[in-house]
XYZ file of C-alpha atoms in Angstrom:
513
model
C -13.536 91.412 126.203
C -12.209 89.440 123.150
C -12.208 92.589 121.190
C -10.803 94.486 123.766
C -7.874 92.083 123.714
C -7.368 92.249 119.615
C -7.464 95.894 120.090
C -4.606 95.728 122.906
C -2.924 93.339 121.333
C -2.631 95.030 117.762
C -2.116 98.400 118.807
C 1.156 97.506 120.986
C 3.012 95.029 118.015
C 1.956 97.865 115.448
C 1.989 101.212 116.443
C 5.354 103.699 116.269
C 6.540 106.875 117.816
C 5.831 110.723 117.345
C 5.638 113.440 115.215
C 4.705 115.300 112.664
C 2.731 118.201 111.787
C 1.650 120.390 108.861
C -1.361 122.468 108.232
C -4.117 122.029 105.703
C -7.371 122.544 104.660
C -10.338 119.889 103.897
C -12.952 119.935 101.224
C -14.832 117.773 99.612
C -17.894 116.737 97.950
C -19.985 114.307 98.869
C -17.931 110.698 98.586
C -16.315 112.191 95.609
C -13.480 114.832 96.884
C -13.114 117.916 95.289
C -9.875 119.747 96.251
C -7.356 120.518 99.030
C -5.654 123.659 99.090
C -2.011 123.133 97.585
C 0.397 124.717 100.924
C -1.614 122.416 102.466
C -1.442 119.321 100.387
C 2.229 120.114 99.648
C 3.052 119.149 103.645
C 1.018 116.108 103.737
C 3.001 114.600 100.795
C 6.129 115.544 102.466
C 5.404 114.641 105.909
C 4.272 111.533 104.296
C 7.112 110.821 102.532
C 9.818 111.744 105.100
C 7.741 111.018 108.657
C 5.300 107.680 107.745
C 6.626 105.899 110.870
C 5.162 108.762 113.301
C 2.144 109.443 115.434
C 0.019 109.316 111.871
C 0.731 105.846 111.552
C 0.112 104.864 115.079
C -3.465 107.045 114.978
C -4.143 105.379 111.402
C -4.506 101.791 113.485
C -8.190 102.862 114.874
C -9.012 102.332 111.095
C -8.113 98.692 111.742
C -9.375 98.572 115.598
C -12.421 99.161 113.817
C -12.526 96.814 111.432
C -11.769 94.084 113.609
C -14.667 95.229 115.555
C -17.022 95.267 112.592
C -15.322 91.401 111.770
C -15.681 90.318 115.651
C -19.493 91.836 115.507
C -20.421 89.530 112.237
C -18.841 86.473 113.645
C -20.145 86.742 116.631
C -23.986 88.071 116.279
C -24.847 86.952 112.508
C -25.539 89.983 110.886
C -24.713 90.283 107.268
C -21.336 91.531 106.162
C -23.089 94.314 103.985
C -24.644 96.075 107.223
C -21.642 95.600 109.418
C -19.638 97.257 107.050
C -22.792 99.769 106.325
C -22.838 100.182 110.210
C -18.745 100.723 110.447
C -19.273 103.608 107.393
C -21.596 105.020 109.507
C -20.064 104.507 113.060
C -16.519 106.414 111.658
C -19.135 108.954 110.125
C -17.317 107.827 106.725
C -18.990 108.908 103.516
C -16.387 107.833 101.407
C -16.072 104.093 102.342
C -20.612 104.148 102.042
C -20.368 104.887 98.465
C -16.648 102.708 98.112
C -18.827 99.782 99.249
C -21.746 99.940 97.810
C -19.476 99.974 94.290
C -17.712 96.816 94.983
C -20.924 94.993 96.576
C -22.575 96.055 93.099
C -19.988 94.855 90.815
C -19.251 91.315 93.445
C -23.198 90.960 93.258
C -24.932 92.957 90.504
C -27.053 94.456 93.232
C -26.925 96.777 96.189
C -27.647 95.637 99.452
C -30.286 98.181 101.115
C -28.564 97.024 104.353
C -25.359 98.804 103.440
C -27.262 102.351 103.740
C -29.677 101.715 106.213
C -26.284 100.253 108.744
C -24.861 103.669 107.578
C -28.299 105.225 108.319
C -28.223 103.631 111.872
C -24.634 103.997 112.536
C -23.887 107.592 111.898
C -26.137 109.030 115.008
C -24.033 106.652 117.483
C -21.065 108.535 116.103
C -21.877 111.744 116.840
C -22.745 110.448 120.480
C -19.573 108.371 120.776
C -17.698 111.475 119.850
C -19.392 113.983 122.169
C -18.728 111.268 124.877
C -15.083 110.838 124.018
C -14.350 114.639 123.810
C -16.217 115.638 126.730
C -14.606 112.760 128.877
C -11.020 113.114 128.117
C -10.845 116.459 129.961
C -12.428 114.347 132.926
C -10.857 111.162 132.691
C -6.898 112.436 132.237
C -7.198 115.367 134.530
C -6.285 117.980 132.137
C -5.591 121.612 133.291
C -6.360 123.053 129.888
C -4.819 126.754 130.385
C -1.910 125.539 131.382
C -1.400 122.937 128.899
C -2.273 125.071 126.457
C 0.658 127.800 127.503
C 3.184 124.778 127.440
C 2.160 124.128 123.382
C 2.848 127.403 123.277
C 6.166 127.819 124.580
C 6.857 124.953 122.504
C 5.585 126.104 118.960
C 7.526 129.172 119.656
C 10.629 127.474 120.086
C 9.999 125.297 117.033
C 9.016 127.941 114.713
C 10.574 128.300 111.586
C 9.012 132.097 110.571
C 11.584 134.426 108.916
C 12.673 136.978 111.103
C 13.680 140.444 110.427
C 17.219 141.625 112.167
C 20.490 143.999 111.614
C 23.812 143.358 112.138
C 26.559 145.733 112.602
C 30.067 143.737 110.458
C 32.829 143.718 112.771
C 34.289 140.207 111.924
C 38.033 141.618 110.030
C 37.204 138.008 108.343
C 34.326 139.112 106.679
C 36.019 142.741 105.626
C 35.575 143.764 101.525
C 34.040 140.213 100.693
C 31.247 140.120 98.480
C 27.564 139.186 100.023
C 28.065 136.440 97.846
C 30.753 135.222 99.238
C 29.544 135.781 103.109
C 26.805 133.469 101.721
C 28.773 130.919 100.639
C 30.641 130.347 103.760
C 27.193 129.788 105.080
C 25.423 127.428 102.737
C 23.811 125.255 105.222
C 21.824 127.924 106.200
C 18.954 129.680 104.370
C 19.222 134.099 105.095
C 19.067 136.966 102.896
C 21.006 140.360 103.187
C 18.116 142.742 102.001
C 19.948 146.113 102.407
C 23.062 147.826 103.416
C 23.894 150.968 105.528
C 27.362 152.395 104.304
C 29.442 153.234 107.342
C 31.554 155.038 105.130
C 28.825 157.637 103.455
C 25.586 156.725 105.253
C 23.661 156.042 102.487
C 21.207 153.061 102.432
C 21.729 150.432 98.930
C 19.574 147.199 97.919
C 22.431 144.244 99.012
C 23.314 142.730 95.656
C 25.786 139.519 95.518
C 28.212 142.116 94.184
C 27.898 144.037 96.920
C 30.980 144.686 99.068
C 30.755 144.480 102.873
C 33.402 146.606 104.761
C 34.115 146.933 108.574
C 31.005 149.432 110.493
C 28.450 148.518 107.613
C 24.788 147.852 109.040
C 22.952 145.170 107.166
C 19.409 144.237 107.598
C 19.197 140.680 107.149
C 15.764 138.061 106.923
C 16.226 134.548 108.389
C 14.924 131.664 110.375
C 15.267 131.920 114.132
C 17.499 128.866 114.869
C 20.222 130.802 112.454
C 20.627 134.427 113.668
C 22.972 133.462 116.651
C 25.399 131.729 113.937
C 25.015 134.502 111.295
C 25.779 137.288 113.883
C 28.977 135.340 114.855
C 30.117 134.937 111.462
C 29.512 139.078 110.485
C 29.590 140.825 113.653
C 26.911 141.802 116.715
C 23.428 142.093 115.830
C 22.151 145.671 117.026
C 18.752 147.132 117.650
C 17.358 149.028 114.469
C 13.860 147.887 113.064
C 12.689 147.134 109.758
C 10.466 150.591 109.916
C 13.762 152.377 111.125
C 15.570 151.532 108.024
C 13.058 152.571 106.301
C 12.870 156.211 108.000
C 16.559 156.524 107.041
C 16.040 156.123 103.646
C 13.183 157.862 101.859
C 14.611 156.346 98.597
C 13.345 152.638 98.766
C 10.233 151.777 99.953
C 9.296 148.632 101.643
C 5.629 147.229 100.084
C 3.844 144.529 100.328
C 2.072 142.709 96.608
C -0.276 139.751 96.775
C 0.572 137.311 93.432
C -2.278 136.784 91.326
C -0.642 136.862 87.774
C -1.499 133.047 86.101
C 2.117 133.561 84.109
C 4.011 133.957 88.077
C 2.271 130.580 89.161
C 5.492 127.970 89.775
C 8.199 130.244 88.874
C 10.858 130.634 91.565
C 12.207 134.174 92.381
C 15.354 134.388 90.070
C 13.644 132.900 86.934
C 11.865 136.528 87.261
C 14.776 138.638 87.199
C 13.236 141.482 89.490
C 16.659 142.184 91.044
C 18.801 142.447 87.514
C 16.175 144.142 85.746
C 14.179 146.416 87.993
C 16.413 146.448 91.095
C 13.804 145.302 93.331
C 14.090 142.733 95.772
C 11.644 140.158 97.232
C 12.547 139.701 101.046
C 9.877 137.818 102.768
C 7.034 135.406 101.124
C 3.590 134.684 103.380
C 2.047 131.922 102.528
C -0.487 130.103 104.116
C 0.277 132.481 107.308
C 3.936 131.298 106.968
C 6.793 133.702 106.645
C 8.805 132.318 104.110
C 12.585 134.101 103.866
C 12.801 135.097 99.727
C 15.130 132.914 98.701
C 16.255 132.909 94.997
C 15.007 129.327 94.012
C 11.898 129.868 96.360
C 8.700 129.092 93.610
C 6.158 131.645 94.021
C 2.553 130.495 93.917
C -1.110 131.799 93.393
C -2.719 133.961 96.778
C 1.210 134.635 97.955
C 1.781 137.631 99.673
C 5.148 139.296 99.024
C 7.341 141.993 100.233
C 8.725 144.181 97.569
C 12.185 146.160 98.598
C 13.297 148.915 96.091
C 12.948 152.519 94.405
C 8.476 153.500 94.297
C 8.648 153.779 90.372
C 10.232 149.882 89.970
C 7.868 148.959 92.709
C 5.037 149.916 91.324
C 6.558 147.992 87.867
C 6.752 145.048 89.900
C 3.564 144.889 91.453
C 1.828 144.864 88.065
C 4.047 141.988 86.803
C 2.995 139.800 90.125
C -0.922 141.048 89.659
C -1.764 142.354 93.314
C -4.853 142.398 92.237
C -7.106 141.028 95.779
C -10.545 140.973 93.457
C -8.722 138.371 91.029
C -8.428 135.875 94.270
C -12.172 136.525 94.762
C -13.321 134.425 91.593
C -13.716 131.270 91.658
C -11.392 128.801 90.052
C -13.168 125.940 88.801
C -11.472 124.320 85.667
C -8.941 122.576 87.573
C -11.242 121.800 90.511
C -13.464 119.508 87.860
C -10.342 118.487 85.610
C -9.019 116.956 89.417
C -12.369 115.263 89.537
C -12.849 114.046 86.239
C -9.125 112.735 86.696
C -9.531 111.427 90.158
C -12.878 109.536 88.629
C -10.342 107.875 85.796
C -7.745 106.514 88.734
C -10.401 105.183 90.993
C -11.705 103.375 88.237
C -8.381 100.860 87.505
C -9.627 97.910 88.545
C -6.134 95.997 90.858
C -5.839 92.440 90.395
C -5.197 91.170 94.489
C -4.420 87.756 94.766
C -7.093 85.818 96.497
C -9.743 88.580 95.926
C -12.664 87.198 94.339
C -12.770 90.363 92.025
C -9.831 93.085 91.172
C -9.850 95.792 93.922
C -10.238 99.779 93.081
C -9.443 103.763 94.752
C -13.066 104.077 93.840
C -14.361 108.015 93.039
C -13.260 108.910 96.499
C -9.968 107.481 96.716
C -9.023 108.202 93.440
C -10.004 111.887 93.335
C -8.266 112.233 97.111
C -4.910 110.711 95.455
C -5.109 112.937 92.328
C -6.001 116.242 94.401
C -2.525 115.488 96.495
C -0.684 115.130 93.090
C -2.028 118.043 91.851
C -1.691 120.059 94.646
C 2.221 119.164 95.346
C 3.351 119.173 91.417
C 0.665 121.358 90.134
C 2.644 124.596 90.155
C 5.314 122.797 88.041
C 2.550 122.767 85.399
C 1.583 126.058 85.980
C -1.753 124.968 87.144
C -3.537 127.866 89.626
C -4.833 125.439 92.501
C -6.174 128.619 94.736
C -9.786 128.635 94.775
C -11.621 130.862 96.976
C -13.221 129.645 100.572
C -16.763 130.350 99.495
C -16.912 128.259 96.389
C -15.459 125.344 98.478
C -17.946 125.950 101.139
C -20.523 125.823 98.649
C -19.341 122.366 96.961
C -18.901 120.879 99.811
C -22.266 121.268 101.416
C -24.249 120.885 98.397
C -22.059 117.782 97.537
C -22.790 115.949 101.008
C -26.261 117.236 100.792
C -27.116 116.166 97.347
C -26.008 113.091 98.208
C -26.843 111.882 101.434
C -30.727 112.986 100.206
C -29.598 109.863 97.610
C -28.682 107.705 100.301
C -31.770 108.502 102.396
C -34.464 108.201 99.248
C -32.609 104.579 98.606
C -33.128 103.043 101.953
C -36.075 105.144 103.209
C -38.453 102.239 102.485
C -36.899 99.853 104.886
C -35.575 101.889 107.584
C -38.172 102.108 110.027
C -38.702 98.678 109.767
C -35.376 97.605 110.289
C -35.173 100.270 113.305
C -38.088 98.178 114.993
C -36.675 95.307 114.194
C -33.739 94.745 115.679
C -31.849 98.067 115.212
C -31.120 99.107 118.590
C -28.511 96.555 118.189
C -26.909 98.051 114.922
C -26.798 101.183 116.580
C -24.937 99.435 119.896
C -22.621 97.774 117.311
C -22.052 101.510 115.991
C -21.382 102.672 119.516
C -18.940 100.379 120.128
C -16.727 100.652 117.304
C -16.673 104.639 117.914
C -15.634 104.255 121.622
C -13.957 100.931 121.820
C -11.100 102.355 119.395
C -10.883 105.809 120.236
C -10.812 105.048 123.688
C -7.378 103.074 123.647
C -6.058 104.843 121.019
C -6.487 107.785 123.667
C -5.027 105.885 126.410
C -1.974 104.924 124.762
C -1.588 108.201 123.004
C -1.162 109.939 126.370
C 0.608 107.385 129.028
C 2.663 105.958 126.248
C 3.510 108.622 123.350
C 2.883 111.143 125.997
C 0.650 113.910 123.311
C -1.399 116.168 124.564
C -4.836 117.287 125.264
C -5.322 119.428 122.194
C -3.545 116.894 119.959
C -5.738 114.246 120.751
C -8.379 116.270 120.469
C -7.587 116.709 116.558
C -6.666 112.904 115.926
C -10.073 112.083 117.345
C -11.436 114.446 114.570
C -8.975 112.938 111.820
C -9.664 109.701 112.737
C -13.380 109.732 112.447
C -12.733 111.745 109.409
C -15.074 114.451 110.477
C -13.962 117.648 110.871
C -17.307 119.210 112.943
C -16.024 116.989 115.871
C -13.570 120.214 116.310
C -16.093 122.348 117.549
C -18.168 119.504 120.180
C -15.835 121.093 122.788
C -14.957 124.681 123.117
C -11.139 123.809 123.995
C -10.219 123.144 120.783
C -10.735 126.350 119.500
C -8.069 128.109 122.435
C -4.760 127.075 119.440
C -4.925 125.422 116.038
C -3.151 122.318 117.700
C -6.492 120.467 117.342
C -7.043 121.501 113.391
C -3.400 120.596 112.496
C -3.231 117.131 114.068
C -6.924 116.869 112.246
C -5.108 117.576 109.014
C -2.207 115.200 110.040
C -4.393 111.719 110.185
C -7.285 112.652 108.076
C -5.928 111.543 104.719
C -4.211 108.508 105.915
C -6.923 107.057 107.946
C -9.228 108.212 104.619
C -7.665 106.237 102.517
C -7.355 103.468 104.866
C -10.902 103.333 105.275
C -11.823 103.148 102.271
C -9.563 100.113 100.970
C -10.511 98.300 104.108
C -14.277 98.485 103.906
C -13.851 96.916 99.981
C -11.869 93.988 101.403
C -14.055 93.015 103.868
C -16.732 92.689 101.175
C -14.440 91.034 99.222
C -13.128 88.533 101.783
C -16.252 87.789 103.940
């Protein structure tokens, strides 16, 4: 009950209101990480910077619930320090904060205690349970009619999203008569559209839209922008009209609408106008997918590595075009491993700066985990400025990432094998309680306040559970959080704060206690 209260306690002086979201991708490598995917990466380091007092700061306080826990359990039953924080590592299924504190208990001590991996040993099993009990429950305990939850996220992603959308508009706005494109831009700035192509009322021909280009009254233009601006762009040029995308295209056999994948190294970070396709080959690039985004192909828009474009203009300067950008789908099939390991041997470097802390006995570091995590973001959101290709393909990250964990977990296993059996018989039931109740005891009223208080839903607490205990696999211990990728993105949301988090926390407590 005394924990119970610190939890309660905590949680309502610290935690803040909602949201944020973004999408990503994790992989890693054992307790050293090895990459994250840079569209990915890119949105955490924004949300981070512009959203850090949202719903991934409230969900990052389980990291402390459960290290109050791990405190209250040494106090309180005797157990060393070194297995309480083995047993914590293992009861938040943590790899990274294992190997982070077996570092700093070998340069506080000389030596590594074998309690650290055997607690981990004992811990991580009571995870797994404490997760299949919390996911299983939740449906149960908050009475959640899934389908229809699920129809209200979404209603609600559709009304949020941002895609470009395709649309024509007939100019009937005398305000707008024989001005430039550029100039209809201009008087709106604020708001990010393109003008891909013009009908001519005057001759019926169809023309590429140029910032040159004059706009008189009866012209048809087919124009690319986000949703929440085609209401104020039709009132500004005239009444938007039904003719499709593969209509215009019908009407004019001259250009040719085509899509290109980018997967020239020289295109990697340069935005749209440093390439000149417009002034030089008359070819425009409308729309940008990336990451499953739409993107609208704006002139200081950078293109990147595995983007998928759409190419507007005459066949012959197409087909120029497309061999400039690559669009070449074997070249995204090879791996890409020198910047993987130069993010590694980098991310090795950081986590190796020993911090000075006041009242520390010894200077506090990222460690191999931390540090690689920190210099994968950096590389991932500045890496294009570099010209550094982050894409790697999805079966060489599968690969590291198993063989990584595999490789060394067998390590961790062969180190404490000796004394694990023992330890179970003697006395390790209670470990593994200890393990069960820092899963449950956190998760449970971080939960609870996530949906009475901030009101989230079923799916999203579904993925902070998963980002929280770091562990990606707890996506799939219930089939409802596969029915929308609510679940994965609020995964990616947490997961590298409460990482981080996690792994700083688990060196103080060896430090302090």
């Amino acid at each position: 009950m005394g924990t119970f209260f610190w939890y309660s306690r905590w949680t309502f002086r610290l935690i803040n209101r909602p949201h944020s979201t973004f999408v990503c991708q994790r992989k890693w490598n054992g307790n050293v990480y090895l990459w994250y995917r840079h569209a990915c990466w890119t949105r955490f380091l924004f949300n981070f910077q512009t959203r850090w007092r949202s719903i991934e700061s409230a969900f990052s306080l389980v990291s402390i619930h459960c290290n109050l826990n791990d405190v209250s359990n040494f106090y309180f039953s005797g157990t060393s320090i070194e297995a309480m924080v083995g047993i914590m590592a293992g009861a938040v299924t943590n790899t990274p904060a294992l190997g982070a504190t077996q570092e700093t208990a070998k340069g506080l001590n000389g030596t590594v205690s074998p309690d650290i991996g055997i607690g981990y040993a004992l811990g991580y099993p009571m995870a797994i349970v404490g997760m299949i009990l919390t996911t299983g429950g939740l449906k149960w305990v908050f009475r959640v009619k899934v389908d229809k939850e699920s129809q209200l996220i979404e209603d609600r992603e559709k009304a949020r999203r941002k895609d470009a959308l395709v649309f024509s508009v007939e100019v009937t706005n005398p305000a707008v008569y024989n001005k430039k494109v550029g100039e209809v831009k201009t008087l709106l700035d604020k708001h990010d559209f393109l003008i891909s192509r013009i009908m001519y009322k005057s001759t019926g021909t169809i023309d590429m839209a140029h910032p040159q280009t004059t706009i008189t009254e009866g012209d048809k233009l087919l124009i690319i922008a986000e949703q929440t601006d085609v209401d104020i762009i039709c009132a500004l040029i005239g009444h938007k009209i039904e003719m499709s995308d593969a209509l215009w295209g019908k009407l004019d056999h001259r250009l040719i609408s085509r899509r290109c994948l980018v997967t020239q190294g020289s295109i990697n970070g340069k935005s749209i106008e440093e390439l000149k396709l417009r002034s030089i080959y008359n070819v425009n690039i409308s729309r940008v997918q990336r990451s499953g985004v739409h993107l609208i192909g704006k002139h200081d828009l950078h293109l990147q590595i595995g983007d998928s474009v759409i190419l507007v203009g005459e066949e012959e300067n197409v087909k120029r075009v497309e061999k400039i950008l690559g669009n070449s789908a074997n070249h995204l099939l090879r791996p890409n491993l020198s910047v993987l390991f130069f993010a590694i041997l980098l991310g090795v470097l950081i986590g190796s700066i020993e911090i000075p802390l006041a009242g520390m006995p010894m200077p506090v570091k990222f460690g191999f985990s931390g540090g690689t995590l920190i210099v994968a973001i950096l590389i991932s959101n500045f890496g294009t400025r570099f010209k550094l290709n982050t894409h790697n393909t999805q079966s060489v990250n599968l690969m590291l990432k198993e063989f990584g964990i595999t490789v060394f977990l067998a390590c961790v296993g062969l180190s404490v094998g000796g004394d694990f059996f023992s330890k179970l018989i003697d006395g390790g039931y209670l470990w593994m309680g200890y393990a069960l109740l820092i899963t449950l005891i956190p998760l449970w009223i971080t939960c609870v306040l996530g949906r009475y208080w901030l009101k989230l839903d079923y799916f999203t607490l579904l993925g902070f559970i998963a980002g929280t205990m770091t562990f990606a696999p707890a996506l799939s211990l219930t089939p409802d959080a596969s029915k929308n990728n609510i679940p994965a993105i609020r995964y990616a949301t947490i997961y590298p704060l409460t990482l981080f988090v996690r792994v700083m926390l688990a060196q103080w407590m060896i430090l302090l206690f």
